[in-house]
mmCIF file of C-alpha atoms in Angstrom:
data_model
loop_
_atom_site.group_PDB
_atom_site.id
_atom_site.type_symbol
_atom_site.label_atom_id
_atom_site.label_comp_id
_atom_site.label_asym_id
_atom_site.label_seq_id
_atom_site.Cartn_x
_atom_site.Cartn_y
_atom_site.Cartn_z
ATOM 1 C CA UNK A 1 12.437 -40.888 -9.087
ATOM 2 C CA UNK A 2 14.671 -39.058 -11.481
ATOM 3 C CA UNK A 3 15.863 -35.974 -9.648
ATOM 4 C CA UNK A 4 18.649 -33.715 -10.710
ATOM 5 C CA UNK A 5 21.273 -32.818 -8.160
ATOM 6 C CA UNK A 6 19.569 -29.539 -7.311
ATOM 7 C CA UNK A 7 16.032 -30.699 -6.656
ATOM 8 C CA UNK A 8 14.197 -29.162 -3.712
ATOM 9 C CA UNK A 9 11.700 -31.680 -2.356
ATOM 10 C CA UNK A 10 9.754 -29.415 -0.074
ATOM 11 C CA UNK A 11 9.576 -26.490 2.300
ATOM 12 C CA UNK A 12 8.280 -26.222 5.850
ATOM 13 C CA UNK A 13 7.741 -22.989 7.762
ATOM 14 C CA UNK A 14 7.521 -23.449 11.523
ATOM 15 C CA UNK A 15 6.506 -20.609 13.821
ATOM 16 C CA UNK A 16 8.249 -19.852 17.089
ATOM 17 C CA UNK A 17 5.843 -22.022 19.073
ATOM 18 C CA UNK A 18 6.589 -25.088 16.962
ATOM 19 C CA UNK A 19 3.407 -24.942 14.906
ATOM 20 C CA UNK A 20 3.531 -25.628 11.187
ATOM 21 C CA UNK A 21 2.302 -22.558 9.314
ATOM 22 C CA UNK A 22 3.199 -23.554 5.751
ATOM 23 C CA UNK A 23 4.316 -26.635 3.902
ATOM 24 C CA UNK A 24 4.538 -27.570 0.277
ATOM 25 C CA UNK A 25 6.040 -30.354 -1.776
ATOM 26 C CA UNK A 26 7.792 -29.484 -4.991
ATOM 27 C CA UNK A 27 8.854 -32.867 -6.361
ATOM 28 C CA UNK A 28 6.933 -35.734 -7.890
ATOM 29 C CA UNK A 29 6.886 -39.233 -6.536
ATOM 30 C CA UNK A 30 7.374 -38.497 -2.833
ATOM 31 C CA UNK A 31 5.723 -40.528 -0.109
ATOM 32 C CA UNK A 32 2.602 -38.655 0.901
ATOM 33 C CA UNK A 33 2.042 -37.703 4.517
ATOM 34 C CA UNK A 34 -1.215 -36.635 6.036
ATOM 35 C CA UNK A 35 -1.459 -33.065 7.218
ATOM 36 C CA UNK A 36 -1.476 -34.338 10.795
ATOM 37 C CA UNK A 37 1.823 -36.092 10.152
ATOM 38 C CA UNK A 38 3.267 -32.851 8.892
ATOM 39 C CA UNK A 39 2.203 -31.099 12.081
ATOM 40 C CA UNK A 40 3.878 -33.823 14.148
ATOM 41 C CA UNK A 41 6.989 -33.635 11.971
ATOM 42 C CA UNK A 42 7.175 -29.877 12.463
ATOM 43 C CA UNK A 43 6.758 -29.926 16.216
ATOM 44 C CA UNK A 44 9.211 -32.810 16.555
ATOM 45 C CA UNK A 45 11.797 -30.922 14.574
ATOM 46 C CA UNK A 46 11.117 -27.849 16.687
ATOM 47 C CA UNK A 47 11.834 -29.874 19.840
ATOM 48 C CA UNK A 48 14.953 -31.497 18.429
ATOM 49 C CA UNK A 49 16.164 -28.072 17.424
ATOM 50 C CA UNK A 50 15.622 -26.735 20.942
ATOM 51 C CA UNK A 51 17.267 -29.762 22.588
ATOM 52 C CA UNK A 52 20.225 -29.617 20.205
ATOM 53 C CA UNK A 53 20.930 -26.009 21.080
ATOM 54 C CA UNK A 54 20.873 -26.916 24.801
ATOM 55 C CA UNK A 55 23.084 -30.017 24.707
ATOM 56 C CA UNK A 56 25.580 -28.586 22.263
ATOM 57 C CA UNK A 57 29.118 -28.731 23.720
ATOM 58 C CA UNK A 58 29.791 -25.309 22.249
ATOM 59 C CA UNK A 59 28.022 -22.540 24.171
ATOM 60 C CA UNK A 60 25.642 -20.291 22.251
ATOM 61 C CA UNK A 61 24.703 -22.840 19.632
ATOM 62 C CA UNK A 62 21.752 -21.857 17.464
ATOM 63 C CA UNK A 63 20.524 -25.416 17.086
ATOM 64 C CA UNK A 64 20.242 -27.786 14.143
ATOM 65 C CA UNK A 65 21.343 -26.293 10.874
ATOM 66 C CA UNK A 66 21.745 -29.290 8.553
ATOM 67 C CA UNK A 67 20.707 -32.924 8.773
ATOM 68 C CA UNK A 68 22.247 -35.043 6.045
ATOM 69 C CA UNK A 69 20.969 -38.467 5.119
ATOM 70 C CA UNK A 70 21.682 -40.837 2.297
ATOM 71 C CA UNK A 71 18.781 -39.683 0.167
ATOM 72 C CA UNK A 72 18.065 -36.176 1.347
ATOM 73 C CA UNK A 73 19.464 -33.144 3.113
ATOM 74 C CA UNK A 74 17.447 -31.054 5.533
ATOM 75 C CA UNK A 75 18.584 -27.459 5.918
ATOM 76 C CA UNK A 76 17.150 -25.140 8.530
ATOM 77 C CA UNK A 77 17.256 -21.363 8.739
ATOM 78 C CA UNK A 78 16.157 -19.840 12.009
ATOM 79 C CA UNK A 79 15.306 -16.149 12.041
ATOM 80 C CA UNK A 80 16.016 -13.904 15.051
ATOM 81 C CA UNK A 81 12.333 -14.131 16.000
ATOM 82 C CA UNK A 82 12.406 -17.926 16.131
ATOM 83 C CA UNK A 83 10.601 -18.707 12.906
ATOM 84 C CA UNK A 84 12.215 -21.674 11.189
ATOM 85 C CA UNK A 85 12.381 -22.387 7.487
ATOM 86 C CA UNK A 86 13.201 -25.981 6.640
ATOM 87 C CA UNK A 87 14.206 -27.016 3.147
ATOM 88 C CA UNK A 88 14.378 -30.629 2.024
ATOM 89 C CA UNK A 89 16.763 -31.168 -0.880
ATOM 90 C CA UNK A 90 18.895 -33.770 -2.550
ATOM 91 C CA UNK A 91 22.162 -34.378 -0.637
ATOM 92 C CA UNK A 92 24.166 -32.857 -3.475
ATOM 93 C CA UNK A 93 22.264 -29.555 -3.561
ATOM 94 C CA UNK A 94 24.995 -26.896 -3.802
ATOM 95 C CA UNK A 95 23.413 -23.929 -2.021
ATOM 96 C CA UNK A 96 20.282 -24.659 0.018
ATOM 97 C CA UNK A 97 21.049 -21.700 2.267
ATOM 98 C CA UNK A 98 20.637 -19.298 -0.648
ATOM 99 C CA UNK A 99 17.265 -20.802 -1.477
ATOM 100 C CA UNK A 100 16.266 -20.478 2.176
ATOM 101 C CA UNK A 101 17.262 -16.838 2.190
ATOM 102 C CA UNK A 102 14.884 -16.248 -0.738
ATOM 103 C CA UNK A 103 12.178 -18.197 1.056
ATOM 104 C CA UNK A 104 12.693 -15.982 4.116
ATOM 105 C CA UNK A 105 12.394 -12.905 1.904
ATOM 106 C CA UNK A 106 9.158 -14.176 0.376
ATOM 107 C CA UNK A 107 7.747 -14.866 3.818
ATOM 108 C CA UNK A 108 8.771 -11.401 5.043
ATOM 109 C CA UNK A 109 6.959 -9.847 2.083
ATOM 110 C CA UNK A 110 3.843 -11.789 2.955
ATOM 111 C CA UNK A 111 3.906 -10.369 6.490
ATOM 112 C CA UNK A 112 3.114 -6.956 5.015
ATOM 113 C CA UNK A 113 -0.333 -8.163 4.042
ATOM 114 C CA UNK A 114 -2.769 -6.459 6.436
ATOM 115 C CA UNK A 115 -5.137 -9.415 6.316
ATOM 116 C CA UNK A 116 -2.536 -11.965 7.384
ATOM 117 C CA UNK A 117 -2.029 -12.532 11.105
ATOM 118 C CA UNK A 118 1.538 -13.389 12.027
ATOM 119 C CA UNK A 119 2.168 -16.919 13.369
ATOM 120 C CA UNK A 120 -0.997 -18.222 11.710
ATOM 121 C CA UNK A 121 -1.138 -20.757 8.855
ATOM 122 C CA UNK A 122 -0.622 -19.175 5.454
ATOM 123 C CA UNK A 123 -3.386 -19.888 2.967
ATOM 124 C CA UNK A 124 -2.766 -17.736 -0.042
ATOM 125 C CA UNK A 125 -2.537 -18.596 -3.690
ATOM 126 C CA UNK A 126 -0.273 -15.653 -4.429
ATOM 127 C CA UNK A 127 2.110 -16.859 -1.740
ATOM 128 C CA UNK A 128 2.040 -20.380 -3.215
ATOM 129 C CA UNK A 129 3.017 -19.014 -6.609
ATOM 130 C CA UNK A 130 5.815 -16.819 -5.280
ATOM 131 C CA UNK A 131 7.154 -19.614 -3.120
ATOM 132 C CA UNK A 132 7.163 -22.082 -6.011
ATOM 133 C CA UNK A 133 9.212 -19.774 -8.225
ATOM 134 C CA UNK A 134 11.681 -19.151 -5.406
ATOM 135 C CA UNK A 135 12.136 -22.811 -4.483
ATOM 136 C CA UNK A 136 12.287 -24.059 -8.042
ATOM 137 C CA UNK A 137 15.067 -21.510 -8.532
ATOM 138 C CA UNK A 138 13.617 -19.546 -11.413
ATOM 139 C CA UNK B 1 -23.259 20.970 -5.696
ATOM 140 C CA UNK B 2 -26.179 20.558 -3.375
ATOM 141 C CA UNK B 3 -27.213 17.311 -4.946
ATOM 142 C CA UNK B 4 -24.091 15.477 -3.903
ATOM 143 C CA UNK B 5 -24.606 12.542 -1.645
ATOM 144 C CA UNK B 6 -23.633 12.360 1.966
ATOM 145 C CA UNK B 7 -20.010 11.478 1.273
ATOM 146 C CA UNK B 8 -18.922 14.849 0.057
ATOM 147 C CA UNK B 9 -19.889 17.060 2.997
ATOM 148 C CA UNK B 10 -17.931 14.909 5.382
ATOM 149 C CA UNK B 11 -15.002 14.988 3.003
ATOM 150 C CA UNK B 12 -15.302 18.716 2.656
ATOM 151 C CA UNK B 13 -15.462 19.090 6.414
ATOM 152 C CA UNK B 14 -12.310 17.160 6.909
ATOM 153 C CA UNK B 15 -10.626 19.209 4.208
ATOM 154 C CA UNK B 16 -11.758 22.528 5.560
ATOM 155 C CA UNK B 17 -10.035 21.749 8.832
ATOM 156 C CA UNK B 18 -6.760 22.263 6.982
ATOM 157 C CA UNK B 19 -7.409 25.984 6.893
ATOM 158 C CA UNK B 20 -5.756 26.247 10.276
ATOM 159 C CA UNK B 21 -2.469 25.782 8.496
ATOM 160 C CA UNK B 22 -2.640 29.367 7.354
ATOM 161 C CA UNK B 23 -1.585 30.441 10.812
ATOM 162 C CA UNK B 24 1.472 28.245 10.482
ATOM 163 C CA UNK B 25 2.439 29.883 7.241
ATOM 164 C CA UNK B 26 2.464 33.384 8.694
ATOM 165 C CA UNK B 27 3.098 32.963 12.387
ATOM 166 C CA UNK B 28 3.908 36.646 12.919
ATOM 167 C CA UNK B 29 0.586 37.985 11.724
ATOM 168 C CA UNK B 30 -1.633 39.273 14.468
ATOM 169 C CA UNK B 31 -4.663 37.130 15.116
ATOM 170 C CA UNK B 32 -7.048 39.973 14.424
ATOM 171 C CA UNK B 33 -9.651 37.861 12.694
ATOM 172 C CA UNK B 34 -9.973 35.282 15.417
ATOM 173 C CA UNK B 35 -12.450 36.000 18.141
ATOM 174 C CA UNK B 36 -11.011 36.454 21.576
ATOM 175 C CA UNK B 37 -11.872 33.525 23.795
ATOM 176 C CA UNK B 38 -14.115 34.115 26.724
ATOM 177 C CA UNK B 39 -13.546 31.007 28.726
ATOM 178 C CA UNK B 40 -15.694 32.209 31.620
ATOM 179 C CA UNK B 41 -18.915 32.246 29.609
ATOM 180 C CA UNK B 42 -18.287 29.351 27.250
ATOM 181 C CA UNK B 43 -18.911 25.756 28.244
ATOM 182 C CA UNK B 44 -15.962 24.624 26.214
ATOM 183 C CA UNK B 45 -13.196 27.161 26.644
ATOM 184 C CA UNK B 46 -11.527 28.068 23.390
ATOM 185 C CA UNK B 47 -7.765 27.853 23.819
ATOM 186 C CA UNK B 48 -5.661 30.919 23.276
ATOM 187 C CA UNK B 49 -4.148 31.011 19.792
ATOM 188 C CA UNK B 50 -0.635 29.918 20.623
ATOM 189 C CA UNK B 51 2.402 30.556 18.477
ATOM 190 C CA UNK B 52 2.641 27.691 16.022
ATOM 191 C CA UNK B 53 5.812 26.159 17.411
ATOM 192 C CA UNK B 54 7.241 26.265 20.914
ATOM 193 C CA UNK B 55 10.605 27.989 21.313
ATOM 194 C CA UNK B 56 13.674 25.820 21.193
ATOM 195 C CA UNK B 57 16.809 26.062 23.297
ATOM 196 C CA UNK B 58 19.232 28.401 21.541
ATOM 197 C CA UNK B 59 21.825 25.724 20.830
ATOM 198 C CA UNK B 60 19.356 23.544 18.908
ATOM 199 C CA UNK B 61 18.300 24.038 15.325
ATOM 200 C CA UNK B 62 14.902 22.969 14.151
ATOM 201 C CA UNK B 63 15.437 20.885 11.059
ATOM 202 C CA UNK B 64 12.110 19.385 10.257
ATOM 203 C CA UNK B 65 9.791 22.291 9.546
ATOM 204 C CA UNK B 66 8.062 21.268 6.381
ATOM 205 C CA UNK B 67 7.800 24.850 5.143
ATOM 206 C CA UNK B 68 11.548 25.329 5.323
ATOM 207 C CA UNK B 69 12.201 22.515 2.920
ATOM 208 C CA UNK B 70 12.732 23.384 -0.719
ATOM 209 C CA UNK B 71 9.679 22.955 -2.917
ATOM 210 C CA UNK B 72 11.333 21.047 -5.765
ATOM 211 C CA UNK B 73 12.168 17.441 -5.143
ATOM 212 C CA UNK B 74 14.955 15.658 -6.895
ATOM 213 C CA UNK B 75 13.484 13.863 -9.868
ATOM 214 C CA UNK B 76 13.117 10.187 -9.272
ATOM 215 C CA UNK B 77 12.814 10.517 -5.510
ATOM 216 C CA UNK B 78 10.861 7.446 -4.611
ATOM 217 C CA UNK B 79 9.605 5.642 -1.551
ATOM 218 C CA UNK B 80 10.613 2.048 -1.068
ATOM 219 C CA UNK B 81 7.747 -0.306 -1.813
ATOM 220 C CA UNK B 82 8.437 -2.266 1.357
ATOM 221 C CA UNK B 83 8.158 0.837 3.517
ATOM 222 C CA UNK B 84 4.927 1.793 1.788
ATOM 223 C CA UNK B 85 3.567 -1.742 2.167
ATOM 224 C CA UNK B 86 4.099 -1.567 5.934
ATOM 225 C CA UNK B 87 2.482 1.862 6.203
ATOM 226 C CA UNK B 88 -0.472 0.906 4.037
ATOM 227 C CA UNK B 89 -0.878 -2.359 5.924
ATOM 228 C CA UNK B 90 -1.149 -0.389 9.158
ATOM 229 C CA UNK B 91 -3.624 2.021 7.555
ATOM 230 C CA UNK B 92 -5.792 -0.923 6.512
ATOM 231 C CA UNK B 93 -5.624 -2.589 9.910
ATOM 232 C CA UNK B 94 -6.340 0.697 11.703
ATOM 233 C CA UNK B 95 -9.300 1.356 9.448
ATOM 234 C CA UNK B 96 -10.630 -2.169 9.719
ATOM 235 C CA UNK B 97 -10.867 -1.906 13.494
ATOM 236 C CA UNK B 98 -13.030 1.197 13.219
ATOM 237 C CA UNK B 99 -15.546 0.355 10.529
ATOM 238 C CA UNK B 100 -18.590 -1.879 10.448
ATOM 239 C CA UNK B 101 -18.885 -2.591 6.758
ATOM 240 C CA UNK B 102 -17.091 -2.610 3.472
ATOM 241 C CA UNK B 103 -18.824 0.563 2.278
ATOM 242 C CA UNK B 104 -17.597 2.448 5.316
ATOM 243 C CA UNK B 105 -14.150 0.902 4.925
ATOM 244 C CA UNK B 106 -13.804 2.211 1.376
ATOM 245 C CA UNK B 107 -15.225 5.574 2.366
ATOM 246 C CA UNK B 108 -12.571 6.012 5.031
ATOM 247 C CA UNK B 109 -9.792 5.135 2.592
ATOM 248 C CA UNK B 110 -11.397 7.487 0.093
ATOM 249 C CA UNK B 111 -11.304 10.349 2.607
ATOM 250 C CA UNK B 112 -7.625 9.700 3.303
ATOM 251 C CA UNK B 113 -6.904 9.852 -0.414
ATOM 252 C CA UNK B 114 -9.000 12.988 -0.770
ATOM 253 C CA UNK B 115 -6.678 14.812 1.592
ATOM 254 C CA UNK B 116 -3.708 13.797 -0.535
ATOM 255 C CA UNK B 117 -5.359 14.701 -3.820
ATOM 256 C CA UNK B 118 -6.485 18.165 -2.811
ATOM 257 C CA UNK B 119 -2.875 19.027 -2.008
ATOM 258 C CA UNK B 120 -1.453 17.438 -5.137
ATOM 259 C CA UNK B 121 -3.764 19.465 -7.334
ATOM 260 C CA UNK B 122 -2.075 22.644 -6.102
ATOM 261 C CA UNK B 123 1.435 21.329 -5.754
ATOM 262 C CA UNK B 124 2.032 19.599 -9.078
ATOM 263 C CA UNK B 125 1.313 22.507 -11.464
ATOM 264 C CA UNK B 126 3.193 24.917 -9.202
ATOM 265 C CA UNK B 127 6.213 22.667 -9.035
ATOM 266 C CA UNK B 128 6.212 22.160 -12.788
ATOM 267 C CA UNK B 129 5.953 25.909 -13.326
ATOM 268 C CA UNK B 130 8.580 27.055 -10.841
ATOM 269 C CA UNK B 131 11.032 24.267 -11.448
ATOM 270 C CA UNK B 132 10.569 22.927 -14.975
ATOM 271 C CA UNK B 133 12.471 19.811 -15.980
ATOM 272 C CA UNK B 134 14.494 21.691 -18.588
ATOM 273 C CA UNK B 135 16.041 24.894 -17.306
ATOM 274 C CA UNK B 136 16.139 26.383 -20.809
ATOM 275 C CA UNK B 137 12.428 26.198 -21.333
ATOM 276 C CA UNK B 138 10.217 28.822 -19.719
ATOM 277 C CA UNK B 139 6.885 27.170 -19.210
ATOM 278 C CA UNK B 140 3.582 29.002 -19.471
ATOM 279 C CA UNK B 141 1.884 29.689 -16.155
ATOM 280 C CA UNK B 142 -0.412 26.916 -14.980
ATOM 281 C CA UNK B 143 -3.823 27.249 -16.560
ATOM 282 C CA UNK B 144 -7.187 26.028 -15.458
ATOM 283 C CA UNK B 145 -8.538 23.079 -17.357
ATOM 284 C CA UNK B 146 -12.027 23.764 -18.656
ATOM 285 C CA UNK B 147 -12.849 20.684 -20.651
ATOM 286 C CA UNK B 148 -13.422 17.167 -19.436
ATOM 287 C CA UNK B 149 -11.097 15.158 -21.631
ATOM 288 C CA UNK B 150 -7.955 17.162 -20.807
ATOM 289 C CA UNK B 151 -8.537 16.782 -17.065
ATOM 290 C CA UNK B 152 -9.162 13.054 -17.461
ATOM 291 C CA UNK B 153 -5.980 12.588 -19.429
ATOM 292 C CA UNK B 154 -4.173 14.751 -16.859
ATOM 293 C CA UNK B 155 -5.253 12.302 -14.164
ATOM 294 C CA UNK B 156 -4.477 9.307 -16.340
ATOM 295 C CA UNK B 157 -0.996 10.417 -17.356
ATOM 296 C CA UNK B 158 0.531 13.289 -15.388
ATOM 297 C CA UNK B 159 -0.935 12.635 -11.965
ATOM 298 C CA UNK B 160 -0.544 8.903 -12.294
ATOM 299 C CA UNK B 161 3.032 9.227 -13.450
ATOM 300 C CA UNK B 162 3.863 11.457 -10.516
ATOM 301 C CA UNK B 163 2.287 9.072 -8.025
ATOM 302 C CA UNK B 164 3.283 5.706 -9.423
ATOM 303 C CA UNK B 165 6.021 6.363 -11.959
ATOM 304 C CA UNK B 166 3.975 5.337 -14.996
ATOM 305 C CA UNK B 167 0.683 6.320 -16.606
ATOM 306 C CA UNK B 168 -2.407 4.257 -15.949
ATOM 307 C CA UNK B 169 -3.060 1.380 -18.321
ATOM 308 C CA UNK B 170 -6.335 2.510 -19.807
ATOM 309 C CA UNK B 171 -8.811 5.376 -19.927
ATOM 310 C CA UNK B 172 -12.242 4.390 -21.150
ATOM 311 C CA UNK B 173 -15.701 5.791 -21.367
ATOM 312 C CA UNK B 174 -18.546 3.633 -20.216
ATOM 313 C CA UNK B 175 -20.749 2.445 -23.057
ATOM 314 C CA UNK B 176 -23.823 2.235 -20.845
ATOM 315 C CA UNK B 177 -23.729 5.549 -19.014
ATOM 316 C CA UNK B 178 -22.260 8.586 -20.630
ATOM 317 C CA UNK B 179 -21.407 10.175 -17.267
ATOM 318 C CA UNK B 180 -19.045 7.331 -16.323
ATOM 319 C CA UNK B 181 -15.375 7.109 -17.174
ATOM 320 C CA UNK B 182 -12.961 4.401 -16.147
ATOM 321 C CA UNK B 183 -9.255 4.478 -15.472
ATOM 322 C CA UNK B 184 -7.806 0.987 -15.517
ATOM 323 C CA UNK B 185 -4.709 -0.079 -13.630
ATOM 324 C CA UNK B 186 -3.474 -3.585 -14.328
ATOM 325 C CA UNK B 187 -1.315 -3.821 -11.217
ATOM 326 C CA UNK B 188 -1.938 -1.050 -8.718
ATOM 327 C CA UNK B 189 1.260 -0.240 -6.869
ATOM 328 C CA UNK B 190 -0.300 0.881 -3.592
ATOM 329 C CA UNK B 191 -2.168 -2.371 -3.048
ATOM 330 C CA UNK B 192 0.607 -4.704 -4.134
ATOM 331 C CA UNK B 193 1.190 -5.971 -0.606
ATOM 332 C CA UNK B 194 -2.485 -6.507 0.133
ATOM 333 C CA UNK B 195 -4.338 -9.703 -0.500
ATOM 334 C CA UNK B 196 -8.011 -9.243 0.265
ATOM 335 C CA UNK B 197 -9.579 -12.357 1.811
ATOM 336 C CA UNK B 198 -12.398 -14.064 -0.046
ATOM 337 C CA UNK B 199 -15.115 -13.110 2.409
ATOM 338 C CA UNK B 200 -14.354 -9.419 1.757
ATOM 339 C CA UNK B 201 -13.988 -9.752 -1.983
ATOM 340 C CA UNK B 202 -15.992 -6.583 -2.713
ATOM 341 C CA UNK B 203 -13.376 -4.527 -0.920
ATOM 342 C CA UNK B 204 -10.910 -2.705 -3.115
ATOM 343 C CA UNK B 205 -8.083 -0.998 -1.276
ATOM 344 C CA UNK B 206 -7.616 1.164 -4.355
ATOM 345 C CA UNK B 207 -10.264 3.372 -2.718
ATOM 346 C CA UNK B 208 -7.309 5.424 -1.536
ATOM 347 C CA UNK B 209 -6.351 6.201 -5.118
ATOM 348 C CA UNK B 210 -10.005 6.811 -5.957
ATOM 349 C CA UNK B 211 -10.037 9.439 -3.211
ATOM 350 C CA UNK B 212 -6.997 11.137 -4.714
ATOM 351 C CA UNK B 213 -8.670 11.215 -8.116
ATOM 352 C CA UNK B 214 -11.919 12.478 -6.617
ATOM 353 C CA UNK B 215 -10.124 15.365 -4.908
ATOM 354 C CA UNK B 216 -8.392 16.332 -8.139
ATOM 355 C CA UNK B 217 -11.655 16.199 -10.114
ATOM 356 C CA UNK B 218 -13.534 18.138 -7.439
ATOM 357 C CA UNK B 219 -10.808 20.708 -7.046
ATOM 358 C CA UNK B 220 -10.521 21.265 -10.775
ATOM 359 C CA UNK B 221 -14.246 21.961 -10.992
ATOM 360 C CA UNK B 222 -15.433 18.584 -12.250
ATOM 361 C CA UNK B 223 -17.272 17.221 -9.219
ATOM 362 C CA UNK B 224 -17.598 13.455 -9.408
ATOM 363 C CA UNK B 225 -18.097 10.335 -7.361
ATOM 364 C CA UNK B 226 -15.001 8.195 -7.711
ATOM 365 C CA UNK B 227 -14.855 4.587 -6.583
ATOM 366 C CA UNK B 228 -12.402 1.735 -7.061
ATOM 367 C CA UNK B 229 -13.316 -1.803 -8.046
ATOM 368 C CA UNK B 230 -11.259 -4.951 -8.347
ATOM 369 C CA UNK B 231 -11.760 -6.499 -11.751
ATOM 370 C CA UNK B 232 -9.479 -9.525 -11.856
ATOM 371 C CA UNK B 233 -8.807 -11.005 -15.259
ATOM 372 C CA UNK B 234 -6.655 -13.910 -16.352
ATOM 373 C CA UNK B 235 -3.655 -11.895 -17.603
ATOM 374 C CA UNK B 236 -4.018 -9.323 -14.786
ATOM 375 C CA UNK B 237 -5.311 -10.937 -11.599
ATOM 376 C CA UNK B 238 -4.840 -7.712 -9.648
ATOM 377 C CA UNK B 239 -6.498 -5.310 -12.090
ATOM 378 C CA UNK B 240 -8.290 -2.360 -10.498
ATOM 379 C CA UNK B 241 -10.695 0.013 -12.223
ATOM 380 C CA UNK B 242 -11.247 3.529 -10.944
ATOM 381 C CA UNK B 243 -14.797 4.506 -11.842
ATOM 382 C CA UNK B 244 -15.469 8.240 -12.228
ATOM 383 C CA UNK B 245 -19.159 9.137 -12.141
ATOM 384 C CA UNK B 246 -19.529 12.775 -13.058
ATOM 385 C CA UNK B 247 -22.140 15.123 -11.677
ATOM 386 C CA UNK B 248 -24.876 16.123 -14.147
ATOM 387 C CA UNK B 249 -23.735 19.750 -14.004
ATOM 388 C CA UNK B 250 -20.379 18.790 -15.510
ATOM 389 C CA UNK B 251 -22.049 17.117 -18.456
ATOM 390 C CA UNK B 252 -24.382 20.094 -18.867
ATOM 391 C CA UNK B 253 -21.410 22.428 -18.974
ATOM 392 C CA UNK B 254 -19.608 20.203 -21.452
ATOM 393 C CA UNK B 255 -22.662 20.300 -23.678
ATOM 394 C CA UNK B 256 -22.861 24.092 -23.379
ATOM 395 C CA UNK B 257 -19.184 24.496 -24.288
ATOM 396 C CA UNK B 258 -19.990 22.234 -27.215
ATOM 397 C CA UNK B 259 -17.656 21.981 -30.161
ATOM 398 C CA UNK B 260 -15.468 24.851 -29.134
#
């Protein structure tokens, strides 16, 4: 696994009910999860996020923002409506929040599609392409 | 024009309803032409012709009367694509709830575009004449286009540039049918936010633009059926072709005008 310091491993988009509406891997050589595992991962993270914002010693906490591990960093951006964008990167990634902002923008553009229902899983090739260019940092 | 199919009368009907705007233009004129309502004898009482706008309190100024705005617009005035995408998305969703098939869907979008196009046909030449780009130049008064090719290139370049900021990508004549012309658009701006699902793949939301073109062709005296079709290709996955099928009378007139 030869990753540069800026590699983004993957993106998850979680709706406000904790359902996974989009996920994609962008790096080679990752352990593969079944789609059911991804759903569990998303709803677990959603719960942890909710619990974290409750038990935080500081009042008005927004929840989990970053989880850092030895081999990866998990950055979360929560929108005012409760949609969460989760980005998995290398620990040394310099600006995951900027990538997430672009991801948010791409998602917001997709909401303007009249044939897409909000909060539902996104199955669109055009969205895949746009998302890949954003995450790979074109 | 009697041999037009059923689309045109309904379009015409919806257009003719705009004639009520004449009373807005001259609100002081006496309604001498309108028949006086006799609500006692009629089943559906005709309302009294009211003044176009209700009076305002004296300390308020009405700012949004469209007729009070200046006719010329600053060059380069544009609408944000995001704002348009939201509006068009709502138009599509509204239409989708009220139609039963793709043909009806496109027809409704076509009618919406027709209402835009019939206005543009009047407005654009007038605006160019009254407020030319260069103040030194005195342009000739707007003339009526008699021949087919000039009106097609007018749609392809001038109208398209006004609407979308650039001319269309191609203007072709069908090799199979000589009454068919095609305007190609490699990436139609109005449908950029729309991704048509696979089960509705025949639907082309460019029907709105087709309606605009149809109104311009009709209004200029070149009646035609105009439809939009998605023709995805590898370099241009979102390519749309606007197909103009001219009425036989137009071709007959072209032939009569001949090599003039």
